[in-house]
mmCIF file of C-alpha atoms and ligand atoms in Angstrom:
data_model
loop_
_atom_site.group_PDB
_atom_site.id
_atom_site.type_symbol
_atom_site.label_atom_id
_atom_site.label_comp_id
_atom_site.label_asym_id
_atom_site.label_seq_id
_atom_site.Cartn_x
_atom_site.Cartn_y
_atom_site.Cartn_z
ATOM 1 C CA MET A 1 -29.642 -14.484 37.596
ATOM 2 C CA LYS A 2 -28.031 -18.201 37.306
ATOM 3 C CA GLU A 3 -24.838 -18.605 35.058
ATOM 4 C CA ILE A 4 -25.068 -21.144 31.923
ATOM 5 C CA MET A 5 -23.386 -23.556 32.280
ATOM 6 C CA ASP A 6 -20.959 -23.711 29.605
ATOM 7 C CA ARG A 7 -20.699 -20.501 27.781
ATOM 8 C CA VAL A 8 -17.757 -18.631 27.649
ATOM 9 C CA ALA A 9 -17.334 -15.055 26.192
ATOM 10 C CA LEU A 10 -14.242 -12.520 26.525
ATOM 11 C CA ILE A 11 -15.047 -8.990 25.232
ATOM 12 C CA THR A 12 -11.342 -7.354 25.095
ATOM 13 C CA GLY A 13 -11.545 -4.385 25.779
ATOM 14 C CA SER A 14 -14.045 -4.478 27.710
ATOM 15 C CA SER A 15 -13.272 -1.276 30.895
ATOM 16 C CA ARG A 16 -15.011 1.180 29.375
ATOM 17 C CA GLY A 17 -17.592 1.721 25.688
ATOM 18 C CA ILE A 18 -19.214 -0.823 23.909
ATOM 19 C CA GLY A 19 -16.804 -3.634 25.130
ATOM 20 C CA LYS A 20 -17.982 -2.997 28.580
ATOM 21 C CA ALA A 21 -21.708 -2.753 27.556
ATOM 22 C CA THR A 22 -21.958 -5.982 26.226
ATOM 23 C CA ALA A 23 -19.332 -7.633 28.989
ATOM 24 C CA LEU A 24 -23.468 -7.118 31.427
ATOM 25 C CA LYS A 25 -25.155 -7.905 28.813
ATOM 26 C CA LEU A 26 -23.693 -10.992 28.814
ATOM 27 C CA ALA A 27 -23.351 -11.621 32.447
ATOM 28 C CA GLY A 28 -26.623 -10.868 32.245
ATOM 29 C CA GLN A 29 -27.562 -13.758 29.595
ATOM 30 C CA GLY A 30 -25.834 -16.350 32.355
ATOM 31 C CA TYR A 31 -21.840 -15.901 30.253
ATOM 32 C CA ALA A 32 -19.193 -16.489 32.726
ATOM 33 C CA VAL A 33 -17.469 -13.202 31.653
ATOM 34 C CA CYS A 34 -13.963 -12.322 30.911
ATOM 35 C CA ILE A 35 -13.161 -8.879 31.158
ATOM 36 C CA ASN A 36 -10.160 -7.434 29.193
ATOM 37 C CA TYR A 37 -8.514 -4.892 29.551
ATOM 38 C CA LYS A 38 -5.097 -2.685 28.317
ATOM 39 C CA SER A 39 -4.581 0.414 31.139
ATOM 40 C CA ASN A 40 -7.959 1.358 32.635
ATOM 41 C CA HIS A 41 -7.291 -1.211 36.056
ATOM 42 C CA GLU A 42 -9.554 1.315 37.896
ATOM 43 C CA ALA A 43 -12.592 0.783 36.134
ATOM 44 C CA ALA A 44 -11.967 -2.768 34.913
ATOM 45 C CA ALA A 45 -12.132 -4.146 39.152
ATOM 46 C CA ALA A 46 -15.874 -2.085 39.003
ATOM 47 C CA LEU A 47 -17.160 -3.638 36.444
ATOM 48 C CA LEU A 48 -15.591 -6.718 37.123
ATOM 49 C CA ALA A 49 -17.433 -6.371 40.898
ATOM 50 C CA LYS A 50 -20.879 -4.993 39.518
ATOM 51 C CA ILE A 51 -20.915 -8.573 37.378
ATOM 52 C CA GLN A 52 -19.700 -10.334 40.149
ATOM 53 C CA GLN A 53 -22.776 -8.845 41.972
ATOM 54 C CA GLN A 54 -25.506 -10.568 39.217
ATOM 55 C CA GLY A 55 -23.809 -14.216 40.167
ATOM 56 C CA VAL A 56 -21.758 -15.129 37.453
ATOM 57 C CA ARG A 57 -18.236 -15.716 37.626
ATOM 58 C CA ALA A 58 -16.513 -13.569 35.654
ATOM 59 C CA ILE A 59 -12.956 -12.381 35.673
ATOM 60 C CA ALA A 60 -10.391 -8.712 34.309
ATOM 61 C CA VAL A 61 -7.447 -9.122 33.072
ATOM 62 C CA GLN A 62 -4.918 -6.415 31.669
ATOM 63 C CA ALA A 63 -3.884 -7.854 28.555
ATOM 64 C CA ASP A 64 -2.769 -5.211 25.775
ATOM 65 C CA VAL A 65 -4.151 -7.469 22.652
ATOM 66 C CA SER A 66 -2.197 -6.196 20.333
ATOM 67 C CA LYS A 67 1.401 -7.907 21.443
ATOM 68 C CA GLU A 68 0.973 -11.776 20.799
ATOM 69 C CA ALA A 69 2.585 -12.975 24.032
ATOM 70 C CA GLU A 70 -0.199 -11.407 25.903
ATOM 71 C CA VAL A 71 -3.412 -13.159 24.140
ATOM 72 C CA THR A 72 -1.141 -15.804 24.647
ATOM 73 C CA ARG A 73 -1.100 -14.882 28.258
ATOM 74 C CA LEU A 74 -4.616 -13.618 28.396
ATOM 75 C CA PHE A 75 -6.609 -17.115 27.121
ATOM 76 C CA LYS A 76 -4.798 -19.819 29.291
ATOM 77 C CA GLU A 77 -5.954 -17.598 32.394
ATOM 78 C CA ILE A 78 -9.545 -17.816 30.705
ATOM 79 C CA ASP A 79 -8.502 -21.705 30.202
ATOM 80 C CA GLU A 80 -7.853 -21.910 33.972
ATOM 81 C CA LYS A 81 -10.789 -19.597 35.395
ATOM 82 C CA LEU A 82 -13.217 -19.685 33.864
ATOM 83 C CA GLY A 83 -12.613 -22.958 30.972
ATOM 84 C CA ARG A 84 -13.947 -23.236 27.478
ATOM 85 C CA LEU A 85 -13.879 -20.173 25.412
ATOM 86 C CA THR A 86 -17.191 -20.556 23.304
ATOM 87 C CA ALA A 87 -17.684 -16.526 23.232
ATOM 88 C CA LEU A 88 -15.090 -13.866 21.265
ATOM 89 C CA VAL A 89 -15.406 -10.147 20.525
ATOM 90 C CA ASN A 90 -12.652 -8.286 19.341
ATOM 91 C CA ASN A 91 -13.783 -5.239 20.814
ATOM 92 C CA ALA A 92 -10.727 -3.440 21.258
ATOM 93 C CA GLY A 93 -9.987 -0.709 19.399
ATOM 94 C CA ILE A 94 -8.227 2.552 19.018
ATOM 95 C CA LEU A 95 -8.645 5.743 17.395
ATOM 96 C CA LEU A 96 -5.795 8.341 17.350
ATOM 97 C CA LYS A 97 -6.369 12.066 16.076
ATOM 98 C CA GLN A 98 -7.571 13.783 13.306
ATOM 99 C CA THR A 99 -5.719 13.735 10.411
ATOM 100 C CA THR A 100 -5.012 13.809 6.504
ATOM 101 C CA VAL A 101 -3.427 11.348 5.014
ATOM 102 C CA GLU A 102 -1.185 13.827 3.335
ATOM 103 C CA ASN A 103 0.240 13.798 7.383
ATOM 104 C CA ILE A 104 0.166 10.238 8.661
ATOM 105 C CA THR A 105 2.841 8.967 9.195
ATOM 106 C CA ALA A 106 5.250 5.093 9.023
ATOM 107 C CA GLU A 107 4.180 4.666 12.920
ATOM 108 C CA ARG A 108 0.908 6.037 13.050
ATOM 109 C CA VAL A 109 -0.287 3.591 10.395
ATOM 110 C CA ASN A 110 1.690 0.682 11.527
ATOM 111 C CA ARG A 111 -0.247 1.392 15.429
ATOM 112 C CA LEU A 112 -3.236 1.708 14.322
ATOM 113 C CA LEU A 113 -3.260 -2.122 11.860
ATOM 114 C CA THR A 114 -1.031 -3.377 14.952
ATOM 115 C CA ASN A 115 -3.568 -2.841 17.418
ATOM 116 C CA ASN A 116 -7.217 -3.032 15.467
ATOM 117 C CA VAL A 117 -6.295 -5.939 13.225
ATOM 118 C CA THR A 118 -2.806 -7.606 14.677
ATOM 119 C CA SER A 119 -5.101 -8.198 17.315
ATOM 120 C CA CYS A 120 -8.036 -9.579 15.999
ATOM 121 C CA PHE A 121 -6.464 -11.948 14.175
ATOM 122 C CA LEU A 122 -3.998 -12.860 17.500
ATOM 123 C CA CYS A 123 -7.721 -13.671 19.642
ATOM 124 C CA CYS A 124 -8.806 -15.261 16.703
ATOM 125 C CA ARG A 125 -6.904 -17.859 16.666
ATOM 126 C CA GLU A 126 -6.508 -18.617 20.183
ATOM 127 C CA ALA A 127 -10.397 -18.164 19.745
ATOM 128 C CA ILE A 128 -10.444 -21.065 17.449
ATOM 129 C CA LYS A 129 -8.137 -23.456 18.544
ATOM 130 C CA ARG A 130 -10.615 -23.853 21.761
ATOM 131 C CA MET A 131 -13.768 -23.609 19.345
ATOM 132 C CA SER A 132 -12.793 -25.508 16.479
ATOM 133 C CA THR A 133 -14.298 -29.243 16.554
ATOM 134 C CA SER A 134 -11.830 -29.922 14.978
ATOM 135 C CA HIS A 135 -9.871 -29.839 18.032
ATOM 136 C CA GLY A 136 -11.514 -31.085 19.725
ATOM 137 C CA GLY A 137 -13.974 -28.638 21.235
ATOM 138 C CA ALA A 138 -18.057 -27.712 20.613
ATOM 139 C CA GLY A 139 -18.033 -24.699 18.154
ATOM 140 C CA GLY A 140 -18.273 -21.012 19.243
ATOM 141 C CA CYS A 141 -19.197 -17.965 18.252
ATOM 142 C CA ILE A 142 -17.066 -14.703 17.286
ATOM 143 C CA VAL A 143 -18.636 -11.279 16.798
ATOM 144 C CA ASN A 144 -15.390 -8.517 15.485
ATOM 145 C CA LEU A 145 -16.497 -5.097 15.995
ATOM 146 C CA SER A 146 -15.372 -2.929 12.652
ATOM 147 C CA SER A 147 -17.842 0.086 11.951
ATOM 148 C CA VAL A 148 -19.381 2.419 9.345
ATOM 149 C CA ALA A 149 -15.988 3.983 8.245
ATOM 150 C CA ALA A 150 -15.620 0.999 6.556
ATOM 151 C CA ARG A 151 -17.812 1.689 4.240
ATOM 152 C CA LEU A 152 -17.474 5.763 4.416
ATOM 153 C CA GLY A 153 -13.962 6.039 4.570
ATOM 154 C CA SER A 154 -13.535 9.196 7.369
ATOM 155 C CA ALA A 155 -12.018 11.128 4.933
ATOM 156 C CA GLY A 156 -10.192 14.729 6.603
ATOM 157 C CA GLU A 157 -11.101 12.685 9.984
ATOM 158 C CA TYR A 158 -9.314 9.725 10.224
ATOM 159 C CA VAL A 159 -7.843 7.212 6.923
ATOM 160 C CA ASP A 160 -6.410 4.848 8.696
ATOM 161 C CA TYR A 161 -8.617 3.673 11.370
ATOM 162 C CA ALA A 162 -11.076 3.384 8.450
ATOM 163 C CA ALA A 163 -9.136 1.151 6.758
ATOM 164 C CA SER A 164 -8.359 -0.875 9.367
ATOM 165 C CA LYS A 165 -12.141 -1.967 9.496
ATOM 166 C CA GLY A 166 -12.615 -2.599 6.050
ATOM 167 C CA ALA A 167 -9.700 -5.209 7.192
ATOM 168 C CA ILE A 168 -11.655 -6.215 9.693
ATOM 169 C CA ASP A 169 -15.140 -6.623 6.863
ATOM 170 C CA THR A 170 -12.514 -8.431 5.311
ATOM 171 C CA LEU A 171 -11.442 -11.183 8.163
ATOM 172 C CA THR A 172 -14.919 -11.764 8.529
ATOM 173 C CA ILE A 173 -15.738 -12.889 5.879
ATOM 174 C CA GLY A 174 -13.350 -14.923 5.088
ATOM 175 C CA LEU A 175 -12.848 -15.967 8.576
ATOM 176 C CA ALA A 176 -16.309 -17.343 8.898
ATOM 177 C CA LYS A 177 -15.762 -19.266 5.421
ATOM 178 C CA GLU A 178 -12.493 -21.054 6.648
ATOM 179 C CA VAL A 179 -14.531 -22.213 10.503
ATOM 180 C CA ALA A 180 -17.393 -22.591 9.178
ATOM 181 C CA ALA A 181 -17.237 -26.544 9.322
ATOM 182 C CA GLN A 182 -15.659 -26.484 12.392
ATOM 183 C CA GLY A 183 -19.014 -25.353 14.270
ATOM 184 C CA ILE A 184 -17.403 -21.127 14.587
ATOM 185 C CA ARG A 185 -20.159 -19.038 13.465
ATOM 186 C CA VAL A 186 -17.827 -15.296 12.563
ATOM 187 C CA ASN A 187 -20.227 -12.334 12.185
ATOM 188 C CA CYS A 188 -19.400 -7.951 12.287
ATOM 189 C CA VAL A 189 -21.288 -5.551 14.030
ATOM 190 C CA ARG A 190 -20.121 -1.817 12.353
ATOM 191 C CA PRO A 191 -21.286 0.907 15.079
ATOM 192 C CA GLY A 192 -21.559 4.434 14.067
ATOM 193 C CA PHE A 193 -21.589 7.672 16.158
ATOM 194 C CA ILE A 194 -21.879 6.146 19.630
ATOM 195 C CA HIS A 195 -21.227 7.544 22.951
ATOM 196 C CA THR A 196 -18.639 6.266 24.461
ATOM 197 C CA ASP A 197 -15.279 8.411 25.223
ATOM 198 C CA MET A 198 -13.570 7.202 21.929
ATOM 199 C CA HIS A 199 -14.309 10.839 20.129
ATOM 200 C CA ALA A 200 -12.267 12.416 22.585
ATOM 201 C CA ASP A 201 -9.185 10.069 22.105
ATOM 202 C CA GLY A 202 -9.876 11.353 18.282
ATOM 203 C CA GLY A 203 -9.065 15.314 19.337
ATOM 204 C CA GLU A 204 -13.511 16.066 18.980
ATOM 205 C CA PRO A 205 -15.025 15.324 22.404
ATOM 206 C CA ASP A 206 -19.438 16.400 20.225
ATOM 207 C CA ARG A 207 -18.158 14.976 17.088
ATOM 208 C CA ILE A 208 -21.014 12.963 17.320
ATOM 209 C CA GLU A 209 -23.269 17.077 18.403
ATOM 210 C CA ARG A 210 -21.879 18.210 14.628
ATOM 211 C CA LEU A 211 -22.979 15.945 12.815
ATOM 212 C CA LYS A 212 -26.110 14.295 13.926
ATOM 213 C CA SER A 213 -28.192 16.541 11.790
ATOM 214 C CA GLY A 214 -26.509 13.858 8.967
ATOM 215 C CA ILE A 215 -27.324 11.046 10.687
ATOM 216 C CA PRO A 216 -31.405 9.315 9.619
ATOM 217 C CA LEU A 217 -32.353 9.147 12.845
ATOM 218 C CA GLN A 218 -30.466 12.256 13.827
ATOM 219 C CA ARG A 219 -29.152 11.541 17.385
ATOM 220 C CA GLY A 220 -25.882 9.506 17.812
ATOM 221 C CA GLY A 221 -26.521 5.585 19.579
ATOM 222 C CA THR A 222 -25.648 3.788 23.144
ATOM 223 C CA PRO A 223 -22.927 1.367 23.730
ATOM 224 C CA GLU A 224 -26.078 -0.408 24.828
ATOM 225 C CA GLU A 225 -27.489 -0.426 21.637
ATOM 226 C CA VAL A 226 -24.222 -2.157 20.068
ATOM 227 C CA ALA A 227 -24.042 -4.551 22.639
ATOM 228 C CA ASN A 228 -27.549 -5.872 21.864
ATOM 229 C CA ALA A 229 -26.847 -6.971 18.452
ATOM 230 C CA ILE A 230 -23.792 -8.200 19.580
ATOM 231 C CA ALA A 231 -25.626 -10.771 21.809
ATOM 232 C CA TRP A 232 -28.287 -12.042 19.013
ATOM 233 C CA LEU A 233 -25.249 -12.652 16.662
ATOM 234 C CA LEU A 234 -23.497 -14.547 19.874
ATOM 235 C CA SER A 235 -27.089 -16.429 20.158
ATOM 236 C CA ASP A 236 -28.424 -19.260 19.025
ATOM 237 C CA GLU A 237 -31.278 -16.921 17.666
ATOM 238 C CA SER A 238 -28.497 -15.550 14.398
ATOM 239 C CA SER A 239 -28.035 -20.043 14.045
ATOM 240 C CA TYR A 240 -27.860 -19.433 10.345
ATOM 241 C CA SER A 241 -25.951 -16.660 10.346
ATOM 242 C CA THR A 242 -22.010 -16.188 9.556
ATOM 243 C CA GLY A 243 -19.814 -14.062 7.294
ATOM 244 C CA ALA A 244 -22.754 -11.595 8.331
ATOM 245 C CA PHE A 245 -22.962 -7.453 9.151
ATOM 246 C CA ILE A 246 -25.234 -5.231 11.449
ATOM 247 C CA ASP A 247 -24.587 -1.864 11.705
ATOM 248 C CA VAL A 248 -26.164 0.008 14.299
ATOM 249 C CA ALA A 249 -25.661 3.333 12.644
ATOM 250 C CA GLY A 250 -28.777 5.647 12.759
ATOM 251 C CA GLY A 251 -28.776 4.572 8.832
ATOM 252 C CA ARG A 252 -25.454 5.991 7.687
HETATM 253 P P1 NAP B 301 -13.506 3.093 23.823
HETATM 254 O O1 NAP B 301 -14.341 3.777 24.651
HETATM 255 O O2 NAP B 301 -12.228 3.642 23.452
HETATM 256 O O3 NAP B 301 -12.938 1.908 23.969
HETATM 257 C C1 NAP B 301 -11.624 1.447 23.943
HETATM 258 C C2 NAP B 301 -11.651 -0.444 24.539
HETATM 259 O O4 NAP B 301 -10.752 -1.206 24.462
HETATM 260 C C3 NAP B 301 -10.949 0.059 26.247
HETATM 261 O O5 NAP B 301 -11.327 -0.366 26.900
HETATM 262 C C4 NAP B 301 -9.285 -0.125 26.434
HETATM 263 O O6 NAP B 301 -8.890 -0.348 27.379
HETATM 264 C C5 NAP B 301 -9.134 -1.362 25.392
HETATM 265 N N1 NAP B 301 -8.399 -1.066 24.607
HETATM 266 C C6 NAP B 301 -7.709 -0.406 23.439
HETATM 267 N N2 NAP B 301 -6.778 -1.365 23.149
HETATM 268 C C7 NAP B 301 -6.513 -2.507 23.754
HETATM 269 C C8 NAP B 301 -5.359 -2.833 22.885
HETATM 270 N N3 NAP B 301 -4.313 -3.050 22.514
HETATM 271 N N4 NAP B 301 -5.302 -3.576 24.157
HETATM 272 C C9 NAP B 301 -5.960 -4.123 25.110
HETATM 273 N N5 NAP B 301 -7.564 -3.519 24.909
HETATM 274 C C10 NAP B 301 -7.902 -1.949 23.983
HETATM 275 O O7 NAP B 301 -13.558 2.572 22.297
HETATM 276 P P2 NAP B 301 -15.285 2.281 22.001
HETATM 277 O O8 NAP B 301 -16.100 3.536 21.256
HETATM 278 O O9 NAP B 301 -16.135 1.621 23.249
HETATM 279 O O10 NAP B 301 -15.359 1.063 21.174
HETATM 280 C C11 NAP B 301 -15.389 -0.062 20.650
HETATM 281 C C12 NAP B 301 -14.956 -1.062 19.587
HETATM 282 O O11 NAP B 301 -15.972 0.136 17.842
HETATM 283 C C13 NAP B 301 -13.719 -0.162 18.519
HETATM 284 O O12 NAP B 301 -13.265 -1.274 18.228
HETATM 285 C C14 NAP B 301 -13.729 1.000 17.413
HETATM 286 O O13 NAP B 301 -13.140 0.944 16.646
HETATM 287 C C15 NAP B 301 -15.731 0.417 17.309
HETATM 288 N N6 NAP B 301 -16.231 1.297 17.127
HETATM 289 C C16 NAP B 301 -16.829 2.565 17.983
HETATM 290 C C17 NAP B 301 -17.493 3.500 17.482
HETATM 291 C C18 NAP B 301 -17.544 4.520 18.123
HETATM 292 O O14 NAP B 301 -18.548 5.158 17.561
HETATM 293 N N7 NAP B 301 -18.212 4.663 19.339
HETATM 294 C C19 NAP B 301 -17.931 3.289 15.332
HETATM 295 C C20 NAP B 301 -17.640 3.034 15.190
HETATM 296 C C21 NAP B 301 -16.751 1.396 15.595
HETATM 297 P P3 NAP B 301 -8.428 0.771 28.207
HETATM 298 O O15 NAP B 301 -8.829 2.625 28.726
HETATM 299 O O16 NAP B 301 -8.240 0.058 29.503
HETATM 300 O O17 NAP B 301 -7.339 1.071 27.590
#
């Protein structure tokens, strides 16, 4: 695959799961790619090697995107090593062990919101500085990862996580309008029931097995099926879509 000059993508949280599939998809389309991860250095290094074999430029940067100074460092490294960012995928997110709201703690809610919401605001801020025509940029695209949990509420499992994704939906709607005239499109993908290790983090690795009879398509989805929607929203094929949502959740 020959790299398409000028297309530079950051996928936050791309050492595994949906982020990894998205990094591979975008590299396959000729983007220069920044893999970002928080802790899994080995997985990020293996993905980096795989992408570099495809003949596109790529870097892997450890940075906790819930921390402002680390986000600043991440974007500076992209500036220096890949050039001006044109595509941001706000994918990094966490899920904590299933609980009810009556058992929730402030520490837990704050941790969830910092990792799933503050991180996206910070990365959007840095991306706008580079993409906006008001700052001499050539425009760009942002795709936020929400969840169908924002609609369904995740009762008895993790209402805090669902609420954090509700915030991502609202961020998408507001920011899309705020930066539309600056050449930036902002869209959102809402996955659900995707086969990744995130469900084990929530305390139920086989959660999709339990729920799949209630999914209209009767199965869980793959990270690649989500990556396809993200790639479309980043592409010129979706040039008249901003503030839009694609649910990738088998009909739920
Ligand atoms: P996953 O398998 O748990 O992977 C999460 C990735 O995010 C990992 O690469 C992890 O890095 C990284 N990460 C977490 N916190 C980070 C931070 N503060 N800074 C930088 N990287 C961080 O997740 P997934 O299932 O692929 O989900 C991806 C996105 O889709 C998330 O936003 C999730 O909420 C959303 N989503 C998933 C599903 C689903 O069914 N799987 C459904 C709806 C929405 P390390 O491993 O290096 O720590």
